[in-house]
Amino acid sequence: MKIFTILVAGIFVNNYLLSRFLGICSFLGVSKKLDTSIGMSAAVVFVMTLASAITYVVQYAILNPLGLQYLQTIAFIVVIASLVQLVEMFIKKTSPSLYMALGVYLPLITTNCAVLGVTILNIQSGYTFIESVVSGAAGALGYSLAIILFAAIRERQELNDTPDVLEGFPTALISASLMAIAFLGFSGMI
């Protein structure tokens, strides 16, 4: 039952983009087209889920036994950077067009505070290994849901007749804030 609660909370209630406001840079930068947001979502799901698993092992097998808890942030960033490099090489090899479309935002997953946030929050919450992995996957799925919905909204907005002062980024910010308000409706679920 706790696993299901973690899953639902990570996707809807504690959404890293719309409730905790972590990872906003890639959210606003990559969400102009649905294709790129789907590609970014897949990369974030992979990195966030694996980072949750690996950082749990690093914390409890290396940092805690050696009394090096103060190196947690640095160690976690090294793990995340390594995973992002792996994803970047894979995408560059398999889909050069997606690699070009993601541009600078793919390497920025390394510094995406949502990825680092989920790994640190897993440790702070005292999750077990399985709970950490589920929390990471749920956070990534919540990120994916938000960025894909937002990209679909932004593509539809391009077809609308918008006043010049609101065209582009202002409309994106208004839409993102309305999505965040909508996701607040899930807060009573858990």
CSV table of N, CA, C and O in Angstrom, one decimal, residues 55-152:
chain,number,residue,atom,x,y,z
A,55,THR,N,21.9,6.1,-6.2
A,55,THR,CA,22.3,7.0,-5.1
A,55,THR,C,21.9,6.4,-3.7
A,55,THR,O,22.6,6.6,-2.7
A,56,TYR,N,20.9,5.5,-3.7
A,56,TYR,CA,20.5,4.8,-2.5
A,56,TYR,C,21.7,3.9,-2.1
A,56,TYR,O,22.1,3.9,-0.9
A,57,VAL,N,22.2,3.2,-3.1
A,57,VAL,CA,23.3,2.3,-2.8
A,57,VAL,C,24.6,3.1,-2.4
A,57,VAL,O,25.3,2.7,-1.4
A,58,VAL,N,24.8,4.2,-3.1
A,58,VAL,CA,26.0,5.0,-2.7
A,58,VAL,C,25.9,5.6,-1.3
A,58,VAL,O,26.8,5.5,-0.5
A,59,GLN,N,24.7,6.0,-0.9
A,59,GLN,CA,24.4,6.6,0.4
A,59,GLN,C,24.7,5.5,1.5
A,59,GLN,O,25.4,5.7,2.4
A,60,TYR,N,24.0,4.3,1.3
A,60,TYR,CA,24.0,3.4,2.4
A,60,TYR,C,25.2,2.4,2.3
A,60,TYR,O,25.5,1.7,3.3
A,61,ALA,N,25.9,2.2,1.2
A,61,ALA,CA,27.0,1.3,1.1
A,61,ALA,C,28.3,2.0,1.2
A,61,ALA,O,29.3,1.4,1.5
A,62,ILE,N,28.4,3.3,0.8
A,62,ILE,CA,29.6,4.0,0.8
A,62,ILE,C,29.7,5.2,1.8
A,62,ILE,O,30.5,5.2,2.7
A,63,LEU,N,28.8,6.2,1.6
A,63,LEU,CA,28.8,7.4,2.4
A,63,LEU,C,28.6,7.2,3.9
A,63,LEU,O,29.3,7.6,4.7
A,64,ASN,N,27.5,6.5,4.2
A,64,ASN,CA,27.2,6.3,5.7
A,64,ASN,C,28.2,5.4,6.4
A,64,ASN,O,28.7,5.8,7.5
A,65,PRO,N,28.7,4.3,5.8
A,65,PRO,CA,29.7,3.5,6.6
A,65,PRO,C,31.0,4.2,6.8
A,65,PRO,O,31.7,4.0,7.8
A,66,LEU,N,31.4,5.1,5.8
A,66,LEU,CA,32.6,5.8,5.9
A,66,LEU,C,32.5,7.1,6.6
A,66,LEU,O,33.5,7.9,6.7
A,67,GLY,N,31.3,7.5,7.0
A,67,GLY,CA,31.1,8.8,7.7
A,67,GLY,C,31.2,10.0,6.7
A,67,GLY,O,31.7,11.0,7.1
A,68,LEU,N,30.9,9.8,5.5
A,68,LEU,CA,31.1,10.8,4.5
A,68,LEU,C,29.8,11.4,4.0
A,68,LEU,O,29.6,11.8,2.8
A,69,GLN,N,28.8,11.5,4.9
A,69,GLN,CA,27.5,12.0,4.5
A,69,GLN,C,27.5,13.4,4.0
A,69,GLN,O,26.7,13.8,3.2
A,70,TYR,N,28.5,14.2,4.4
A,70,TYR,CA,28.7,15.6,3.9
A,70,TYR,C,29.0,15.7,2.4
A,70,TYR,O,28.9,16.7,1.8
A,71,LEU,N,29.4,14.5,1.8
A,71,LEU,CA,29.7,14.5,0.4
A,71,LEU,C,28.5,14.0,-0.4
A,71,LEU,O,28.6,13.8,-1.6
A,72,GLN,N,27.3,14.0,0.2
A,72,GLN,CA,26.1,13.4,-0.5
A,72,GLN,C,25.8,14.2,-1.8
A,72,GLN,O,25.6,13.5,-2.8
A,73,THR,N,25.7,15.5,-1.7
A,73,THR,CA,25.3,16.3,-2.9
A,73,THR,C,26.3,16.0,-4.0
A,73,THR,O,26.0,15.8,-5.2
A,74,ILE,N,27.6,16.1,-3.7
A,74,ILE,CA,28.7,15.9,-4.8
A,74,ILE,C,28.6,14.5,-5.3
A,74,ILE,O,28.6,14.3,-6.5
A,75,ALA,N,28.5,13.5,-4.5
A,75,ALA,CA,28.4,12.1,-5.0
A,75,ALA,C,27.2,11.9,-5.8
A,75,ALA,O,27.2,11.3,-6.9
A,76,PHE,N,26.0,12.5,-5.4
A,76,PHE,CA,24.8,12.3,-6.2
A,76,PHE,C,24.9,13.0,-7.6
A,76,PHE,O,24.4,12.5,-8.6
A,77,ILE,N,25.5,14.2,-7.6
A,77,ILE,CA,25.7,14.9,-8.9
A,77,ILE,C,26.6,14.1,-9.8
A,77,ILE,O,26.4,14.0,-11.0
A,78,VAL,N,27.7,13.4,-9.3
A,78,VAL,CA,28.5,12.6,-10.1
A,78,VAL,C,27.8,11.4,-10.7
A,78,VAL,O,27.9,11.1,-11.9
A,79,VAL,N,26.9,10.8,-9.9
A,79,VAL,CA,26.1,9.7,-10.4
A,79,VAL,C,25.1,10.2,-11.5
A,79,VAL,O,25.0,9.6,-12.5
A,80,ILE,N,24.5,11.3,-11.2
A,80,ILE,CA,23.5,11.8,-12.2
A,80,ILE,C,24.3,12.2,-13.5
A,80,ILE,O,23.8,12.0,-14.6
A,81,ALA,N,25.4,12.9,-13.4
A,81,ALA,CA,26.2,13.3,-14.6
A,81,ALA,C,26.6,12.1,-15.4
A,81,ALA,O,26.5,12.1,-16.6
A,82,SER,N,27.0,11.0,-14.7
A,82,SER,CA,27.4,9.8,-15.4
A,82,SER,C,26.2,9.2,-16.2
A,82,SER,O,26.3,8.8,-17.4
A,83,LEU,N,25.0,9.2,-15.6
A,83,LEU,CA,23.9,8.6,-16.2
A,83,LEU,C,23.4,9.5,-17.4
A,83,LEU,O,23.0,9.0,-18.4
A,84,VAL,N,23.5,10.8,-17.3
A,84,VAL,CA,23.2,11.7,-18.3
A,84,VAL,C,24.1,11.5,-19.5
A,84,VAL,O,23.7,11.6,-20.7
A,85,GLN,N,25.4,11.3,-19.3
A,85,GLN,CA,26.4,11.1,-20.3
A,85,GLN,C,26.0,9.8,-21.1
A,85,GLN,O,26.0,9.8,-22.3
A,86,LEU,N,25.6,8.8,-20.4
A,86,LEU,CA,25.1,7.6,-21.0
A,86,LEU,C,23.9,7.8,-21.9
A,86,LEU,O,23.9,7.3,-23.0
A,87,VAL,N,22.9,8.5,-21.4
A,87,VAL,CA,21.7,8.8,-22.1
A,87,VAL,C,22.1,9.7,-23.4
A,87,VAL,O,21.6,9.4,-24.5
A,88,GLU,N,22.9,10.7,-23.2
A,88,GLU,CA,23.3,11.5,-24.3
A,88,GLU,C,24.0,10.8,-25.4
A,88,GLU,O,23.7,11.0,-26.6
A,89,MET,N,24.9,9.9,-25.1
A,89,MET,CA,25.6,9.1,-26.1
A,89,MET,C,24.5,8.2,-26.8
A,89,MET,O,24.6,8.0,-28.0
A,90,PHE,N,23.6,7.6,-26.0
A,90,PHE,CA,22.6,6.7,-26.6
A,90,PHE,C,21.7,7.5,-27.6
A,90,PHE,O,21.4,7.0,-28.7
A,91,ILE,N,21.2,8.6,-27.2
A,91,ILE,CA,20.3,9.4,-28.1
A,91,ILE,C,21.1,10.0,-29.3
A,91,ILE,O,20.5,10.0,-30.4
A,92,LYS,N,22.3,10.4,-29.1
A,92,LYS,CA,23.1,10.9,-30.2
A,92,LYS,C,23.3,9.8,-31.3
A,92,LYS,O,23.3,10.0,-32.5
A,93,LYS,N,23.5,8.5,-30.8
A,93,LYS,CA,23.7,7.4,-31.7
A,93,LYS,C,22.4,6.9,-32.4
A,93,LYS,O,22.4,6.6,-33.6
A,94,THR,N,21.3,6.9,-31.6
A,94,THR,CA,20.1,6.3,-32.1
A,94,THR,C,19.1,7.3,-32.8
A,94,THR,O,18.4,7.0,-33.7
A,95,SER,N,19.1,8.6,-32.3
A,95,SER,CA,18.2,9.6,-32.9
A,95,SER,C,18.9,10.9,-33.0
A,95,SER,O,18.7,11.8,-32.1
A,96,PRO,N,19.7,11.2,-34.0
A,96,PRO,CA,20.4,12.4,-34.1
A,96,PRO,C,19.5,13.6,-34.2
A,96,PRO,O,19.8,14.7,-33.7
A,97,SER,N,18.3,13.5,-34.8
A,97,SER,CA,17.4,14.6,-34.9
A,97,SER,C,16.8,15.0,-33.5
A,97,SER,O,16.7,16.2,-33.2
A,98,LEU,N,16.5,14.0,-32.6
A,98,LEU,CA,16.1,14.3,-31.3
A,98,LEU,C,17.3,14.9,-30.5
A,98,LEU,O,17.1,15.8,-29.7
A,99,TYR,N,18.5,14.4,-30.7
A,99,TYR,CA,19.6,14.9,-30.0
A,99,TYR,C,19.8,16.4,-30.4
A,99,TYR,O,20.1,17.2,-29.5
A,100,MET,N,19.6,16.8,-31.6
A,100,MET,CA,19.7,18.2,-32.1
A,100,MET,C,18.6,19.0,-31.5
A,100,MET,O,18.7,20.2,-31.1
A,101,ALA,N,17.4,18.4,-31.5
A,101,ALA,CA,16.2,19.2,-31.0
A,101,ALA,C,16.3,19.4,-29.5
A,101,ALA,O,15.9,20.5,-29.0
A,102,LEU,N,16.8,18.5,-28.7
A,102,LEU,CA,17.0,18.7,-27.3
A,102,LEU,C,18.1,19.7,-27.0
A,102,LEU,O,18.0,20.4,-26.0
A,103,GLY,N,19.1,19.8,-27.8
A,103,GLY,CA,20.1,20.7,-27.7
A,103,GLY,C,20.8,20.8,-26.3
A,103,GLY,O,21.2,19.7,-25.8
A,104,VAL,N,20.9,22.0,-25.8
A,104,VAL,CA,21.6,22.2,-24.5
A,104,VAL,C,20.8,21.6,-23.3
A,104,VAL,O,21.3,21.3,-22.3
A,105,TYR,N,19.5,21.3,-23.5
A,105,TYR,CA,18.7,20.8,-22.4
A,105,TYR,C,19.0,19.4,-22.0
A,105,TYR,O,18.8,19.0,-20.9
A,106,LEU,N,19.5,18.6,-22.9
A,106,LEU,CA,19.9,17.2,-22.6
A,106,LEU,C,21.0,17.2,-21.5
A,106,LEU,O,20.9,16.6,-20.5
A,107,PRO,N,22.1,17.9,-21.8
A,107,PRO,CA,23.2,17.9,-20.7
A,107,PRO,C,22.7,18.6,-19.5
A,107,PRO,O,23.2,18.3,-18.4
A,108,LEU,N,21.7,19.5,-19.6
A,108,LEU,CA,21.2,20.2,-18.4
A,108,LEU,C,20.5,19.3,-17.4
A,108,LEU,O,20.2,19.7,-16.3
A,109,ILE,N,20.1,18.1,-17.9
A,109,ILE,CA,19.5,17.1,-16.9
A,109,ILE,C,20.5,16.9,-15.8
A,109,ILE,O,20.0,16.6,-14.6
A,110,THR,N,21.8,17.0,-16.0
A,110,THR,CA,22.8,16.8,-14.9
A,110,THR,C,22.5,17.8,-13.8
A,110,THR,O,22.6,17.5,-12.6
A,111,THR,N,22.2,19.1,-14.2
A,111,THR,CA,21.9,20.1,-13.2
A,111,THR,C,20.4,20.3,-12.9
A,111,THR,O,20.0,21.3,-12.3
A,112,ASN,N,19.6,19.4,-13.5
A,112,ASN,CA,18.1,19.5,-13.3
A,112,ASN,C,17.9,19.3,-11.8
A,112,ASN,O,18.1,18.2,-11.3
A,113,CYS,N,17.4,20.3,-11.1
A,113,CYS,CA,17.2,20.1,-9.7
A,113,CYS,C,16.1,19.1,-9.3
A,113,CYS,O,16.1,18.6,-8.2
A,114,ALA,N,15.2,18.8,-10.3
A,114,ALA,CA,14.2,17.7,-10.0
A,114,ALA,C,14.9,16.4,-9.8
A,114,ALA,O,14.5,15.6,-8.9
A,115,VAL,N,15.9,16.1,-10.6
A,115,VAL,CA,16.6,14.8,-10.5
A,115,VAL,C,17.4,14.7,-9.2
A,115,VAL,O,17.3,13.8,-8.5
A,116,LEU,N,18.1,15.8,-8.9
A,116,LEU,CA,18.9,15.8,-7.6
A,116,LEU,C,17.9,15.9,-6.4
A,116,LEU,O,18.1,15.2,-5.4
A,117,GLY,N,16.8,16.6,-6.6
A,117,GLY,CA,15.8,16.7,-5.5
A,117,GLY,C,15.2,15.4,-5.2
A,117,GLY,O,15.1,15.0,-4.0
A,118,VAL,N,14.9,14.6,-6.2
A,118,VAL,CA,14.3,13.3,-5.9
A,118,VAL,C,15.2,12.3,-5.1
A,118,VAL,O,14.9,11.6,-4.2
A,119,THR,N,16.5,12.4,-5.5
A,119,THR,CA,17.5,11.5,-4.9
A,119,THR,C,17.7,11.9,-3.4
A,119,THR,O,17.8,11.0,-2.5
A,120,ILE,N,17.8,13.2,-3.2
A,120,ILE,CA,18.0,13.7,-1.8
A,120,ILE,C,16.8,13.4,-0.9
A,120,ILE,O,16.8,13.0,0.2
A,121,LEU,N,15.6,13.7,-1.5
A,121,LEU,CA,14.3,13.5,-0.8
A,121,LEU,C,14.1,12.1,-0.4
A,121,LEU,O,13.5,11.8,0.6
A,122,ASN,N,14.5,11.2,-1.3
A,122,ASN,CA,14.4,9.7,-1.0
A,122,ASN,C,15.2,9.4,0.2
A,122,ASN,O,14.7,8.6,1.1
A,123,ILE,N,16.4,9.9,0.4
A,123,ILE,CA,17.2,9.6,1.5
A,123,ILE,C,16.6,10.3,2.8
A,123,ILE,O,16.5,9.6,3.8
A,124,GLN,N,16.2,11.5,2.6
A,124,GLN,CA,15.6,12.3,3.8
A,124,GLN,C,14.3,11.6,4.2
A,124,GLN,O,14.0,11.7,5.4
A,125,SER,N,13.5,11.0,3.3
A,125,SER,CA,12.3,10.4,3.7
A,125,SER,C,12.5,9.0,4.3
A,125,SER,O,11.5,8.5,4.8
A,126,GLY,N,13.7,8.5,4.3
A,126,GLY,CA,14.0,7.2,4.9
A,126,GLY,C,13.4,6.1,4.1
A,126,GLY,O,13.1,5.0,4.7
A,127,TYR,N,13.2,6.2,2.8
A,127,TYR,CA,12.7,5.2,2.0
A,127,TYR,C,13.7,4.0,1.9
A,127,TYR,O,14.9,4.1,2.0
A,128,THR,N,13.1,2.8,1.7
A,128,THR,CA,13.9,1.6,1.4
A,128,THR,C,14.3,1.7,0.0
A,128,THR,O,14.0,2.6,-0.8
A,129,PHE,N,15.1,0.7,-0.4
A,129,PHE,CA,15.6,0.7,-1.8
A,129,PHE,C,14.4,0.7,-2.8
A,129,PHE,O,14.4,1.5,-3.7
A,130,ILE,N,13.5,-0.2,-2.6
A,130,ILE,CA,12.3,-0.3,-3.5
A,130,ILE,C,11.5,1.0,-3.5
A,130,ILE,O,11.1,1.5,-4.6
A,131,GLU,N,11.3,1.5,-2.3
A,131,GLU,CA,10.5,2.7,-2.2
A,131,GLU,C,11.3,3.9,-2.9
A,131,GLU,O,10.6,4.7,-3.6
A,132,SER,N,12.6,3.9,-2.8
A,132,SER,CA,13.4,5.0,-3.5
A,132,SER,C,13.2,4.8,-5.0
A,132,SER,O,13.0,5.9,-5.7
A,133,VAL,N,13.3,3.6,-5.5
A,133,VAL,CA,13.2,3.4,-7.0
A,133,VAL,C,11.8,3.8,-7.4
A,133,VAL,O,11.6,4.5,-8.5
A,134,VAL,N,10.8,3.4,-6.7
A,134,VAL,CA,9.4,3.8,-7.0
A,134,VAL,C,9.2,5.3,-7.0
A,134,VAL,O,8.6,5.9,-7.8
A,135,SER,N,9.7,5.9,-5.9
A,135,SER,CA,9.7,7.4,-5.8
A,135,SER,C,10.3,8.1,-7.0
A,135,SER,O,9.8,9.0,-7.5
A,136,GLY,N,11.5,7.6,-7.4
A,136,GLY,CA,12.2,8.1,-8.6
A,136,GLY,C,11.4,8.0,-9.8
A,136,GLY,O,11.3,8.9,-10.6
A,137,ALA,N,10.9,6.8,-10.0
A,137,ALA,CA,10.0,6.5,-11.2
A,137,ALA,C,8.8,7.4,-11.2
A,137,ALA,O,8.4,7.9,-12.3
A,138,ALA,N,8.1,7.5,-10.1
A,138,ALA,CA,6.9,8.3,-10.0
A,138,ALA,C,7.2,9.8,-10.2
A,138,ALA,O,6.4,10.4,-10.9
A,139,GLY,N,8.3,10.2,-9.6
A,139,GLY,CA,8.7,11.6,-9.9
A,139,GLY,C,9.0,11.9,-11.4
A,139,GLY,O,8.6,12.9,-11.9
A,140,ALA,N,9.6,10.9,-12.0
A,140,ALA,CA,9.9,11.0,-13.5
A,140,ALA,C,8.6,11.0,-14.3
A,140,ALA,O,8.4,11.7,-15.3
A,141,LEU,N,7.7,10.1,-13.9
A,141,LEU,CA,6.4,10.0,-14.6
A,141,LEU,C,5.6,11.3,-14.4
A,141,LEU,O,4.9,11.7,-15.3
A,142,GLY,N,5.6,11.8,-13.2
A,142,GLY,CA,5.0,13.1,-13.0
A,142,GLY,C,5.6,14.2,-13.8
A,142,GLY,O,4.9,15.1,-14.4
A,143,TYR,N,6.9,14.3,-13.9
A,143,TYR,CA,7.6,15.2,-14.7
A,143,TYR,C,7.2,15.0,-16.2
A,143,TYR,O,6.8,16.0,-16.9
A,144,SER,N,7.1,13.8,-16.6
A,144,SER,CA,6.7,13.5,-18.0
A,144,SER,C,5.3,13.9,-18.3
A,144,SER,O,5.0,14.5,-19.3
A,145,LEU,N,4.4,13.6,-17.4
A,145,LEU,CA,3.0,14.0,-17.6
A,145,LEU,C,2.9,15.5,-17.7
A,145,LEU,O,2.2,16.0,-18.6
A,146,ALA,N,3.5,16.2,-16.8
A,146,ALA,CA,3.4,17.7,-16.8
A,146,ALA,C,4.0,18.3,-18.1
A,146,ALA,O,3.4,19.2,-18.7
A,147,ILE,N,5.2,17.8,-18.5
A,147,ILE,CA,5.9,18.5,-19.6
A,147,ILE,C,5.2,18.1,-21.0
A,147,ILE,O,5.1,18.9,-21.9
A,148,ILE,N,4.6,16.9,-21.0
A,148,ILE,CA,3.9,16.5,-22.3
A,148,ILE,C,2.6,17.2,-22.4
A,148,ILE,O,2.2,17.7,-23.4
A,149,LEU,N,1.9,17.4,-21.3
A,149,LEU,CA,0.6,18.1,-21.3
A,149,LEU,C,0.9,19.6,-21.6
A,149,LEU,O,0.2,20.2,-22.4
A,150,PHE,N,2.0,20.1,-21.1
A,150,PHE,CA,2.3,21.5,-21.3
A,150,PHE,C,2.7,21.8,-22.8
A,150,PHE,O,2.4,22.8,-23.4
A,151,ALA,N,3.5,20.8,-23.3
A,151,ALA,CA,3.9,20.9,-24.7
A,151,ALA,C,2.6,20.9,-25.6
A,151,ALA,O,2.5,21.6,-26.6
A,152,ALA,N,1.7,20.0,-25.3
A,152,ALA,CA,0.4,19.9,-26.1
A,152,ALA,C,-0.3,21.3,-26.0
A,152,ALA,O,-0.8,21.8,-27.0
